[in-house]
Short mmCIF file of C-alpha atoms and ligand atoms in Angstrom, two decimals:
data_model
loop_
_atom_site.label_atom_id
_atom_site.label_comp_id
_atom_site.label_asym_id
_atom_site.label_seq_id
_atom_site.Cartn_x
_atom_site.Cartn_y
_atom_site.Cartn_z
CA UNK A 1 34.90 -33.95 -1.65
CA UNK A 2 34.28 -30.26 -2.21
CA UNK A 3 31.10 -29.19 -3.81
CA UNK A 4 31.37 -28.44 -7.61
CA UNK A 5 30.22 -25.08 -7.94
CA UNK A 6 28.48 -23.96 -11.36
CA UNK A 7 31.05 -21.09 -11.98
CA UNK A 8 34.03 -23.31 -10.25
CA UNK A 9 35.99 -23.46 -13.37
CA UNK A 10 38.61 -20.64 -12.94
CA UNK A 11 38.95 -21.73 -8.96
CA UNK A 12 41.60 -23.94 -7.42
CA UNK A 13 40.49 -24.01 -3.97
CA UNK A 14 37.26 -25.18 -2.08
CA UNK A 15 34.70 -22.31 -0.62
CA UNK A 16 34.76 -21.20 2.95
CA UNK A 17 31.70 -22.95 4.51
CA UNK A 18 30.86 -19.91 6.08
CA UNK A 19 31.58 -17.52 2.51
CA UNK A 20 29.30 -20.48 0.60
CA UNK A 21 26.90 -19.89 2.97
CA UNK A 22 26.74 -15.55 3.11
CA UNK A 23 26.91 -16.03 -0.52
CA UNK A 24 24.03 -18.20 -1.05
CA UNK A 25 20.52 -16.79 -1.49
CA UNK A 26 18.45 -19.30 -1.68
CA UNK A 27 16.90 -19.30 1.60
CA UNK A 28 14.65 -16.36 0.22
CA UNK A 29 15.17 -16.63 -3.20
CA UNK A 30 12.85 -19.80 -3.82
CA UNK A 31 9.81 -17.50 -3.49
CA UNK A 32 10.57 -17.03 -7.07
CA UNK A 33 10.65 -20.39 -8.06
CA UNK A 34 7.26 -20.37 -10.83
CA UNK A 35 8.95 -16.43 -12.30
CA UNK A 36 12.83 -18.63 -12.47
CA UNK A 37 10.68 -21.17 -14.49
CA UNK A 38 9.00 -18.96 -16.47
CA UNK A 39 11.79 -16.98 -17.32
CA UNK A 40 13.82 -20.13 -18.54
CA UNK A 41 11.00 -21.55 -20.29
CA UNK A 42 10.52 -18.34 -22.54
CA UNK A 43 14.32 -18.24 -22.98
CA UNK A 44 14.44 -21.93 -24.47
CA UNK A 45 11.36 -21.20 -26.83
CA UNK A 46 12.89 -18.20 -27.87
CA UNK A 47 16.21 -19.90 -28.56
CA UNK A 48 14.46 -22.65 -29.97
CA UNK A 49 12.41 -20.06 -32.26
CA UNK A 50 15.80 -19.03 -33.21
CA UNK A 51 17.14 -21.81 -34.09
CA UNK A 52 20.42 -21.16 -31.51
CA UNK A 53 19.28 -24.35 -29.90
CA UNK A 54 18.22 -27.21 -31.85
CA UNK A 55 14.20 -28.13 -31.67
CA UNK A 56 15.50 -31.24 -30.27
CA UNK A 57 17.57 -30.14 -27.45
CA UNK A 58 14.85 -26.79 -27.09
CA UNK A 59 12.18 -29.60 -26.78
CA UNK A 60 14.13 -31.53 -23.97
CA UNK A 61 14.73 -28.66 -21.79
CA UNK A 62 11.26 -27.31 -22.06
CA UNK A 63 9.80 -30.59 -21.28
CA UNK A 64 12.15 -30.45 -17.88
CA UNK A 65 11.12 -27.26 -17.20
CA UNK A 66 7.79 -28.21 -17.53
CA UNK A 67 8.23 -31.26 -15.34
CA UNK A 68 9.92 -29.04 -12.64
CA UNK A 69 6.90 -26.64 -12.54
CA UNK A 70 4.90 -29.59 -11.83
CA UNK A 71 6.57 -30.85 -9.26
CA UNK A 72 7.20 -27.14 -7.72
CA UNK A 73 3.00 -26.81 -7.90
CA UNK A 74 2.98 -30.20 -6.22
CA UNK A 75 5.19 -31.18 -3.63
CA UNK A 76 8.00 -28.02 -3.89
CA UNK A 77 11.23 -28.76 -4.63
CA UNK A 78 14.33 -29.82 -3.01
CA UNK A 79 16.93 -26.84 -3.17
CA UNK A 80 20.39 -26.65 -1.79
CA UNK A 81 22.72 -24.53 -0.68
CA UNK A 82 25.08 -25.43 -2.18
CA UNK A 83 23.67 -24.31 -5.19
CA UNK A 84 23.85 -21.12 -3.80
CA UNK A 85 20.60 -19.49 -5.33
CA UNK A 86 16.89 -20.30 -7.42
CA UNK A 87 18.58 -19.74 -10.51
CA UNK A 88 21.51 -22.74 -10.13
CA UNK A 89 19.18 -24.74 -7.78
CA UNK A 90 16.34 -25.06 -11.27
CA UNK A 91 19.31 -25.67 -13.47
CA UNK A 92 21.05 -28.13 -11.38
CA UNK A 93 17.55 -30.14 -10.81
CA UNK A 94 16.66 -29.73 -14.48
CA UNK A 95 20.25 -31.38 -14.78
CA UNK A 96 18.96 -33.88 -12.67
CA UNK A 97 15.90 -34.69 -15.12
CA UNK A 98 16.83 -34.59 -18.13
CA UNK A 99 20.97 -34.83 -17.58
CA UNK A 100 23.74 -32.69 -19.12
CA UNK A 101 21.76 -30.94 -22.20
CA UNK A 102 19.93 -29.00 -19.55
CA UNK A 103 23.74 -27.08 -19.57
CA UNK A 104 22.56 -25.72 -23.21
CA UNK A 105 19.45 -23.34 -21.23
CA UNK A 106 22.00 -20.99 -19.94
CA UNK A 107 22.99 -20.10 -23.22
CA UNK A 108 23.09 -16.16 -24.28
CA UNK A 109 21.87 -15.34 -20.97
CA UNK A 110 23.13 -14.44 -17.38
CA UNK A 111 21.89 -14.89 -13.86
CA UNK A 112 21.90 -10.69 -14.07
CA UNK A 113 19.12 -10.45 -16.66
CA UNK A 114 17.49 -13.82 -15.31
CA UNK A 115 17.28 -12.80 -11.78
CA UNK A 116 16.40 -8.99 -12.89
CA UNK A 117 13.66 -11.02 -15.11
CA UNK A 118 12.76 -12.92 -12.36
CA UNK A 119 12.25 -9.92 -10.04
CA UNK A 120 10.18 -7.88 -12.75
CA UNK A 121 7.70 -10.86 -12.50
CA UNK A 122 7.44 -11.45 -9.23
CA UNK A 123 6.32 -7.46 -9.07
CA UNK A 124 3.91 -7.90 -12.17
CA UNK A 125 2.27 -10.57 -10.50
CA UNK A 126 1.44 -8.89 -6.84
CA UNK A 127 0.63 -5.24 -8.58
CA UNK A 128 -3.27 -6.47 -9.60
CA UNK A 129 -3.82 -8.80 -6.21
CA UNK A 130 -2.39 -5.59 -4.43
CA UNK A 131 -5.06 -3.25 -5.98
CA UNK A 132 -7.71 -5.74 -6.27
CA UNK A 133 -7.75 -6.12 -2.50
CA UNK A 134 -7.57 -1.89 -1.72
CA UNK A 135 -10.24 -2.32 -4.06
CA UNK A 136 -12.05 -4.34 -2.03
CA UNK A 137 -11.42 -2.03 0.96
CA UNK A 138 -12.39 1.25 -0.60
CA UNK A 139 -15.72 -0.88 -1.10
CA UNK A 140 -16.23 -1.19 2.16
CA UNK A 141 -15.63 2.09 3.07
CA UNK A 142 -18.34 3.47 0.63
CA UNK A 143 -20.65 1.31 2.50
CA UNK A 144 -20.14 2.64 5.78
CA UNK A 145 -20.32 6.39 4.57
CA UNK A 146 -23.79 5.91 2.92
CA UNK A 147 -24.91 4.27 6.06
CA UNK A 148 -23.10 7.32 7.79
CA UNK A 149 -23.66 10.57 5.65
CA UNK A 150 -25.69 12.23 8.62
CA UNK A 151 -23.42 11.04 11.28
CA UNK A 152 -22.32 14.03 12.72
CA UNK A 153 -18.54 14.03 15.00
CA UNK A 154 -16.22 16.31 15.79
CA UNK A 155 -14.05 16.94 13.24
CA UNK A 156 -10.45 17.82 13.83
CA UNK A 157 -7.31 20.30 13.41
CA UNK A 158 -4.03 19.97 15.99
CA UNK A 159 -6.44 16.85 17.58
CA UNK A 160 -8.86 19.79 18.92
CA UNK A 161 -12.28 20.47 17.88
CA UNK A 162 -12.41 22.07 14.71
CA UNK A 163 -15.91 21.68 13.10
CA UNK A 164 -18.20 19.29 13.05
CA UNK A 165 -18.61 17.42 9.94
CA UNK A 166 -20.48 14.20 8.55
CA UNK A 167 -18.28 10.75 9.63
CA UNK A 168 -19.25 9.62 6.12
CA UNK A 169 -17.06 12.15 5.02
CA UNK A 170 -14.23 11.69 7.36
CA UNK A 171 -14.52 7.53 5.59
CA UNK A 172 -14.59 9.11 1.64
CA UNK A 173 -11.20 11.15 2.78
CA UNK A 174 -9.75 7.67 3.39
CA UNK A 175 -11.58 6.01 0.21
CA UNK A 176 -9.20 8.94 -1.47
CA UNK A 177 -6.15 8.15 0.05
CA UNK A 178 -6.48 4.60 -0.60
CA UNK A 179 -7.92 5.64 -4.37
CA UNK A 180 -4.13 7.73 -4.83
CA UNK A 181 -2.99 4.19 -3.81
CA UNK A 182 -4.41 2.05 -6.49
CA UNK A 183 -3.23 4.49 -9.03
CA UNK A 184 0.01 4.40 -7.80
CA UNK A 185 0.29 0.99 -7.75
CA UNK A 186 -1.43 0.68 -11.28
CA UNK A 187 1.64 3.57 -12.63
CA UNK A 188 4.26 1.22 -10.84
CA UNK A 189 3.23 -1.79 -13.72
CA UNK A 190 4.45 0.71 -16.49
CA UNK A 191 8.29 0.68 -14.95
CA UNK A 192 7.92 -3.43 -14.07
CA UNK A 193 6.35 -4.07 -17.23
CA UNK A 194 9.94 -4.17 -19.03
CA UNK A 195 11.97 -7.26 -19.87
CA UNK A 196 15.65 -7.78 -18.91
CA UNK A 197 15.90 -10.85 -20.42
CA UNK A 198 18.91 -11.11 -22.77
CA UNK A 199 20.24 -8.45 -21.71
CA UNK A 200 23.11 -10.81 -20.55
CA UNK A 201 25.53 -10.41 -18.22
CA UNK A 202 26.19 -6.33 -18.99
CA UNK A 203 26.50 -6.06 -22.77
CA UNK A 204 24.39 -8.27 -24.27
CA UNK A 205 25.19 -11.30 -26.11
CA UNK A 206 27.00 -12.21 -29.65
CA UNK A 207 23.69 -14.70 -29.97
CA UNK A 208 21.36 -13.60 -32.88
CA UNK A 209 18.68 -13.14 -29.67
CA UNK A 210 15.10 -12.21 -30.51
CA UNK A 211 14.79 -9.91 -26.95
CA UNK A 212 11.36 -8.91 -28.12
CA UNK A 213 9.98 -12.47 -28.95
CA UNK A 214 10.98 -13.55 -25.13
CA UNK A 215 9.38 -10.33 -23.86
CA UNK A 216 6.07 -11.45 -25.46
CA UNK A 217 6.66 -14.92 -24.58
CA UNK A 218 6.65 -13.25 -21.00
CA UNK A 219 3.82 -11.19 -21.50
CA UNK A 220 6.13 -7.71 -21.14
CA UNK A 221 5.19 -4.33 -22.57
CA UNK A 222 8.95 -4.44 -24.39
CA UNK A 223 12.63 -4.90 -23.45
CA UNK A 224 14.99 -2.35 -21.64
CA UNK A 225 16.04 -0.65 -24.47
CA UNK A 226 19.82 -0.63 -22.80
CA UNK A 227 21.52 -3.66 -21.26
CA UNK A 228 23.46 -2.25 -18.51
CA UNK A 229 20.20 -0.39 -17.48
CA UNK A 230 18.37 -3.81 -17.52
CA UNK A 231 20.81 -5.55 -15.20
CA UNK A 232 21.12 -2.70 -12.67
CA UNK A 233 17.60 -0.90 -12.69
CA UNK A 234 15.51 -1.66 -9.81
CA UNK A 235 13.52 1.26 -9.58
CA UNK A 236 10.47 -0.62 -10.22
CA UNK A 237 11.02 -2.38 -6.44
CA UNK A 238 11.97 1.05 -5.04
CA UNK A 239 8.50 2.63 -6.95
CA UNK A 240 6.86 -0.58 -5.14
CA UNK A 241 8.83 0.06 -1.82
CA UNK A 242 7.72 3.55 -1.69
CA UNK A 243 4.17 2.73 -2.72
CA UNK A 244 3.51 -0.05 -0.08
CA UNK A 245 4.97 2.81 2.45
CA UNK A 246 2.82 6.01 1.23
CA UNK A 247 -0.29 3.04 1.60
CA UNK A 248 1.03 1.72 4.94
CA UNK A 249 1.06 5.58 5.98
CA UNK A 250 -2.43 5.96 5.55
CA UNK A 251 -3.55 2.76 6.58
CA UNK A 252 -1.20 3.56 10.22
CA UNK A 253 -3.57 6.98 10.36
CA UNK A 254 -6.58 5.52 10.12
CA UNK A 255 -5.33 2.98 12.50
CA UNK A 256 -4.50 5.45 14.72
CA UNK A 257 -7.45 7.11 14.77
CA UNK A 258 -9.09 3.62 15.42
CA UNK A 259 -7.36 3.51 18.52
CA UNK A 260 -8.47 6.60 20.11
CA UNK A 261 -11.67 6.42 18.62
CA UNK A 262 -12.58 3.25 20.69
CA UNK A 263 -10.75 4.35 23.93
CA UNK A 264 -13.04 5.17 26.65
CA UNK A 265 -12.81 8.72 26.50
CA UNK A 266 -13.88 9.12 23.13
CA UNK A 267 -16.00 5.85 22.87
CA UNK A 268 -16.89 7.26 19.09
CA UNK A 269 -16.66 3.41 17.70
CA UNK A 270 -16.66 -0.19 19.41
CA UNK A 271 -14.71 -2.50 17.64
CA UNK A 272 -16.13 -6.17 16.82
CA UNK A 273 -14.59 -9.02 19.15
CA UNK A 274 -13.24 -10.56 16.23
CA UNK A 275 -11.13 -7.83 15.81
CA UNK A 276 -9.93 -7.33 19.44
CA UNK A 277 -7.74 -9.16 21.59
CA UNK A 278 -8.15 -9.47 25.66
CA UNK A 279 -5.45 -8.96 28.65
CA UNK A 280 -4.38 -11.84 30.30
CA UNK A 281 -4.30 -9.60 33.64
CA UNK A 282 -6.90 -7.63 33.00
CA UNK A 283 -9.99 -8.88 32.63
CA UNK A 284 -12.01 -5.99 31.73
CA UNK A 285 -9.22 -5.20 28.64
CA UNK A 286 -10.55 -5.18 25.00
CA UNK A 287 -7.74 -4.06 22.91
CA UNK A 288 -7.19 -3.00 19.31
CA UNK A 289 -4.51 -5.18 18.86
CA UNK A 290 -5.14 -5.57 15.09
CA UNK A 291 -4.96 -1.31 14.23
CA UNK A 292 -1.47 -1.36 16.77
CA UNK A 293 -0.14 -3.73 14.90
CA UNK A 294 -0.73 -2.51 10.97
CA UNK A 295 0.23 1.11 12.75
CA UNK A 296 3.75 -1.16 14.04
CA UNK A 297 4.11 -3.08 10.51
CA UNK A 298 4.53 0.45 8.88
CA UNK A 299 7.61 0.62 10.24
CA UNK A 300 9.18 -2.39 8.99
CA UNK A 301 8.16 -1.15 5.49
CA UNK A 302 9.62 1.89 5.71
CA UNK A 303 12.44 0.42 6.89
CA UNK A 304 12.49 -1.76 3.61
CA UNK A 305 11.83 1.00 0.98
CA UNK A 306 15.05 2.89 3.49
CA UNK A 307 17.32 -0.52 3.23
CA UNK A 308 17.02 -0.74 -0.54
CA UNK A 309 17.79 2.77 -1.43
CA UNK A 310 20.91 2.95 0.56
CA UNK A 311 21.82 -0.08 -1.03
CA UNK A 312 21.08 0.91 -4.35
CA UNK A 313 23.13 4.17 -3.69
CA UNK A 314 26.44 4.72 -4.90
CA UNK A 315 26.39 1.46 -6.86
CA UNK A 316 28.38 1.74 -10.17
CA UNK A 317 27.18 0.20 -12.64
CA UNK A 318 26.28 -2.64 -13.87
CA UNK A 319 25.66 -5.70 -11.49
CA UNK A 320 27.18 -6.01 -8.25
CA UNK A 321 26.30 -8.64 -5.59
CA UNK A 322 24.73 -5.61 -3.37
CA UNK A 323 22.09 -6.41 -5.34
CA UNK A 324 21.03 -9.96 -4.18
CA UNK A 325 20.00 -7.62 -1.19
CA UNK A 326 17.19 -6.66 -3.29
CA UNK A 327 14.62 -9.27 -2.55
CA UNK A 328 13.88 -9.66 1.42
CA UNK A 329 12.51 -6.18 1.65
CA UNK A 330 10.46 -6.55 -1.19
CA UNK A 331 9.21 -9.96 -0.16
CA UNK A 332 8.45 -8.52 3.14
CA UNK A 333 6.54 -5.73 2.14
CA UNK A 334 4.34 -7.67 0.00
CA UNK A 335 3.51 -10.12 2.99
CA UNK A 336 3.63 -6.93 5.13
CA UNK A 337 0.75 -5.28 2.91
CA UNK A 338 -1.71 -7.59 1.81
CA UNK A 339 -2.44 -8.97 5.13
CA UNK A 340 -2.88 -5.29 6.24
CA UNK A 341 -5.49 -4.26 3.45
CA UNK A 342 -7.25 -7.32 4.39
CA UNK A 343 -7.60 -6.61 8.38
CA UNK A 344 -8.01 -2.91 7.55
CA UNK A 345 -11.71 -4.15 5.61
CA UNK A 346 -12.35 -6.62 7.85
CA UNK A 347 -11.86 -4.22 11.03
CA UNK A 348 -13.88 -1.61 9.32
CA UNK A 349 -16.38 -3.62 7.55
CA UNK A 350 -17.31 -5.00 11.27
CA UNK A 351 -17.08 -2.03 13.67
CA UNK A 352 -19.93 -0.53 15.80
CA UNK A 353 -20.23 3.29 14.73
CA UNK A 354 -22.02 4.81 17.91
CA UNK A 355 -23.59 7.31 16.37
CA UNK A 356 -25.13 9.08 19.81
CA UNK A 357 -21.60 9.85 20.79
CA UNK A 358 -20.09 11.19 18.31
CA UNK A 359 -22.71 13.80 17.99
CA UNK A 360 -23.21 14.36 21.66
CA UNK A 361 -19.31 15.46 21.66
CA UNK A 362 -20.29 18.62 19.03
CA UNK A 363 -22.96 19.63 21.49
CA UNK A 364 -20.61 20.80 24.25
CA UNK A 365 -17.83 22.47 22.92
CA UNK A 366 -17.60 25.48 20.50
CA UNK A 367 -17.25 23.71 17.37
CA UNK A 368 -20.12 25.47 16.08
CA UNK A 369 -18.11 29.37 16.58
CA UNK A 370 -17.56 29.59 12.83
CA UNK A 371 -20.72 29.32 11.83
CA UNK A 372 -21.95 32.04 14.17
CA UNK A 373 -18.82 33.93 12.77
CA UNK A 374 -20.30 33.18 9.12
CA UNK A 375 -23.72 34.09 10.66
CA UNK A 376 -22.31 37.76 11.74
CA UNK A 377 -20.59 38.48 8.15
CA UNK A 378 -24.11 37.40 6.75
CA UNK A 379 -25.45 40.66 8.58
CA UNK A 380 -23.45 42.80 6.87
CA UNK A 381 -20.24 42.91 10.03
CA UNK A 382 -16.78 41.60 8.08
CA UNK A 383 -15.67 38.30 8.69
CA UNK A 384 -12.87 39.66 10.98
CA UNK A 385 -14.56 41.96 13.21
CA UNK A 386 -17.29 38.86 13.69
CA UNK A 387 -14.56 36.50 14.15
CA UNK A 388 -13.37 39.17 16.71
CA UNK A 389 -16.71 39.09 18.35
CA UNK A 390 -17.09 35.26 18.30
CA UNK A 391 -13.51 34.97 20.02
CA UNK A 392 -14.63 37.04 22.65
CA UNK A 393 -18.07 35.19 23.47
CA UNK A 394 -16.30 32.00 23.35
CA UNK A 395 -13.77 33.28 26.32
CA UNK A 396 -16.65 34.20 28.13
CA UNK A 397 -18.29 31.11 27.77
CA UNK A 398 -15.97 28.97 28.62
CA UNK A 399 -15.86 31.26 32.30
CA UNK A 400 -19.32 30.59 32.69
CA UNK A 401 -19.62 27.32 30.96
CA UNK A 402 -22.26 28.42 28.62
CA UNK A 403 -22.37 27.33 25.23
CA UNK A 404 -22.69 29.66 21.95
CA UNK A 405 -26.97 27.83 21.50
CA UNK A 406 -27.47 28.97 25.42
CA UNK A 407 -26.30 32.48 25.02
CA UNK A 408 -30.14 34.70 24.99
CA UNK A 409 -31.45 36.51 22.05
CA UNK A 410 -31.34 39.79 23.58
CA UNK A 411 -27.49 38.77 24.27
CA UNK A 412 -26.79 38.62 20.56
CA UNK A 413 -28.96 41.34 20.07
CA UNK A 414 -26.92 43.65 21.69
CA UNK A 415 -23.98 42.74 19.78
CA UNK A 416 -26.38 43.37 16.74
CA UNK A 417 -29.60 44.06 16.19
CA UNK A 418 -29.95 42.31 12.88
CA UNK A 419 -29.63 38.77 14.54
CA UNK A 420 -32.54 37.14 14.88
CA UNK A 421 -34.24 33.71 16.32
CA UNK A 422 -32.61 31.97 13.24
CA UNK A 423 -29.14 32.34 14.93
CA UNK A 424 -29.77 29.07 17.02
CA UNK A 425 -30.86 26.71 13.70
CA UNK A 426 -27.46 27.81 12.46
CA UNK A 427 -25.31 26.67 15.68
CA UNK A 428 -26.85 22.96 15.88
CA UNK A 429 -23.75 21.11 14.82
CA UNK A 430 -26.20 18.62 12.47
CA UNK A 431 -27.13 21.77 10.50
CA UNK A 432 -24.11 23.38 10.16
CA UNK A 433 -22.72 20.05 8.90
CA UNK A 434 -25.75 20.22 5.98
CA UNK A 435 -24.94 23.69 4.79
CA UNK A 436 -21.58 23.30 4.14
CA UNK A 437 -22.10 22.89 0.62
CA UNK A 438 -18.85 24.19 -0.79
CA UNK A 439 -17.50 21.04 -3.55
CA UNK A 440 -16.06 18.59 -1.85
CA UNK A 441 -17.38 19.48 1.86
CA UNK A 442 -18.77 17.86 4.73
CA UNK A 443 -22.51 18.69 3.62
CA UNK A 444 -25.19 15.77 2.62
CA UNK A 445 -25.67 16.41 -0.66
CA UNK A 446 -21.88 16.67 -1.21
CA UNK A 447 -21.00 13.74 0.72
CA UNK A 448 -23.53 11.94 -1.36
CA UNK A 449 -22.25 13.15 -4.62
CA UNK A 450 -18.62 11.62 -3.32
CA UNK A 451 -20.24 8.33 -2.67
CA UNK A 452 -22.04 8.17 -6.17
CA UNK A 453 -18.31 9.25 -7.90
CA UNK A 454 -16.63 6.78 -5.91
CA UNK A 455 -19.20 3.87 -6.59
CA UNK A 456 -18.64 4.60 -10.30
CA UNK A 457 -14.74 4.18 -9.65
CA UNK A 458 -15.18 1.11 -8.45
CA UNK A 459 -18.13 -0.44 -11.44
CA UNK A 460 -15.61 0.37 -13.52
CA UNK A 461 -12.77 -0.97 -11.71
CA UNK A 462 -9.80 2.80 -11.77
N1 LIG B 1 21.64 -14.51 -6.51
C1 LIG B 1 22.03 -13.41 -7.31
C2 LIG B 1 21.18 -12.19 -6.93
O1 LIG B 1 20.20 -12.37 -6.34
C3 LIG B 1 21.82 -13.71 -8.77
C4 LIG B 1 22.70 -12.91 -9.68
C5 LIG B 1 24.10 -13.31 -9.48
N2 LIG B 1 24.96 -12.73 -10.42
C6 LIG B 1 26.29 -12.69 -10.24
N3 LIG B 1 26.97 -12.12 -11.15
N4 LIG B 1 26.84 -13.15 -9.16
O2 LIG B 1 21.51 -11.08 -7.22
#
């Protein structure tokens, strides 16, 4: 016997066992079981409400609903391919409960609006868990900065020493990033905050529909305003897509940075155990697994944000079956992310800052030239002659392997007799990281005013 199929009507032969099975997306499409539930039930009420389905019939099918939720939060349910996806797999087992009324739930609806509806929820759902756990990160991060405002490291342009500056300032520039990222996310709720539902298959429906009753049933903002819009938008995925990449981004460059950080030649940080896997050659090997992997896991989200907008391009409108292509990506990424922004804290949260050697790498190199450049335009010589000058002691140093703090007095003095003993407080790297008050630089008080901002953010939850 060939399987009945739920639009088999208009057909005279069987399905290709192989086409049933392309066809069919119910292998992913379960993960959105509780939205396909949802969705129906505010569909009945709304008919109900409307009086397009009697309360009696109404009552039925939301009482099978209801049952199927149960079960779903329970055991799971049994789905089938051969009900080809979530949508035909709920209504065939809410056939199965309360018999052929359940046939009555599909009225003045499609599986375009349902599964569009379906989608929007899923995304509503993840946006606050998403941003509650970068939240949760950023926290972190403040805590590490105020334990590290007078950390002093090298701080870097083209991966060479640029200037020293405070490591709790290197963390708030990620707390920022990761800030841009919660707001993101938070926009990306206006665009999923719409309902589809009733917008039918294209065109909407010749039912006297209440759209707007169902969208509150929902909890949505409103409904698409236009019906082919509401069947073929999926910008709010490709705003998610695109979010979870921008965050994956940064989390891969502070990953990165994790990675040289506790190699031996920098040996700035020392990773927790917890956080590091061993070789199972090399017995000395303590590796940073966890950062190489979220650094590899941003490429599989930038491949899905890539997969879904070449499928969404050059599609005409309204629904085509492109579209079932929608929801692996999207899945992915969310599973992709979440761990992530959980290891990230974790990682961070436990790590050994060691503190001696990051400053001990300022002390030998010439990270300090622009402050004796500053220093020079103080005494009256413009910034580009003393940048000049500074150039030219920093060649010679590096011949003779002196520093700019072990060139003599009477060295400088020569070059001017202005500069005085006060020269060498300037070139410490701790001090020159202090007086770079400018808004938003590396100096203390700054770098404590960033902290204080930040921990207001996050009292009050932006
Ligand atoms: N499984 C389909 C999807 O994910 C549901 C919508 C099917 N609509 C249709 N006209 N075939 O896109």
């Amino acid at each position: 016997m060939p399987i009945k199929r739920m639009w088999g009507g208009r057909f005279e032969e069987a399905g290709d066992q192989l086409v049933n099975q392309f066809n069919a997306s119910i292998s992913f499409d379960q993960e959105m079981a509780h939205e396909d539930i949802e969705g129906s039930l505010a569909h009945v009420k709304m008919l109900k409400e409307t009086k397009i389905l009697p309360a009696t019939d109404a009552d039925k099918i939301i009482a099978g609903l209801e049952k199927l939720s149960a079960r779903l939060a329970k055991d799971g349910l049994p789905f089938s391919i051969d009900n080809e996806d979530i949508h035909m797999n709920i209504e065939a087992l809410l056939t199965e409960e309360i018999g052929p009324v359940a046939g009555k739930l599909h009225t003045g609806r499609s599986r375009n609006d349902q599964v569009a509806t379906d989608l929007h929820l899923y995304v509503k759902k993840r946006l606050p868990v998403i941003i509650d756990e970068l939240k949760a990160l950023q926290e972190e991060l403040v805590i590490k900065a105020e334990d590290n405002v007078e950390t002093i490291m090298p701080g870097y342009t083209h991966m060479q020493h640029a200037q020293p500056i405070s490591y709790g300032h290197y963390l708030m520039a990620y707390f920022q990033m990761f800030q841009r990222d919660v707001e993101r996310f938070a926009f990306n709720m206006k665009h999923a905050d719409l309902s589809p539902l009733g917008a039918a298959a294209l065109a909407g429906t010749t039912f006297p529909i209440d759209r707007q009753l169902s969208a509150k049933y929902l909890g949505f903002a409103k409904p698409y305003h236009n019906s082919l819009d509401a069947v073929s938008d999926r910008d709010f995925v490709l705003e998610f897509l695109s979010n979870a990449s921008i965050l994956m981004m940064h989390l891969s460059r502070l990953c990165e940075e994790t990675i040289y950080w506790c190699s031996y030649e920098f040996g700035y940080i020392e990773l927790a155990d917890s956080y590091s896997t061993g070789s199972s050659i090399m017995p000395q090997k303590k590796n940073p697994d966890m950062a190489e992997l979220i650094r590899g896991k941003t490429g599989r989200v930038f491949g899905d944000l890539m997969g879904l907008l070449t499928t969404m391009k050059g599609l005409p409108l309204a629904y085509n079956k492109d579209m079932q292509e929608d929801k692996e990506g999207l899945f992915d990424a969310v599973k992709t992310i979440l761990p992530s922004i959980k290891i990230m804290r974790g990682m961070m949260a436990t790590l050994k800052v060691k503190k001696d050697k990051m400053e001990h790498a300022t002390h030998h190199d010439f990270s300090n030239a622009t402050e004796l450049a500053d220093y020079l335009a103080t005494k009256e010589i413009p910034f580009r002659e003393a940048h000049e000058i500074v150039g030219e002691l920093v060649l010679k140093g590096l011949k003779t392997g002196t520093n700019l703090a072990d060139i003599p007095l009477a060295e400088y003095q020569k070059i001017n007799p202005q500069i005085e003993e006060d020269v060498y407080t300037c070139l410490q790297p701790k001090v020159a990281v202090e007086r770079r008050n400018s808004y938003g630089g590396t100096g203390f008080a700054q770098v404590r005013e960033q902290i204080a901002e930040a921990k207001e953010l996050l009292a009050n939850n932006k």
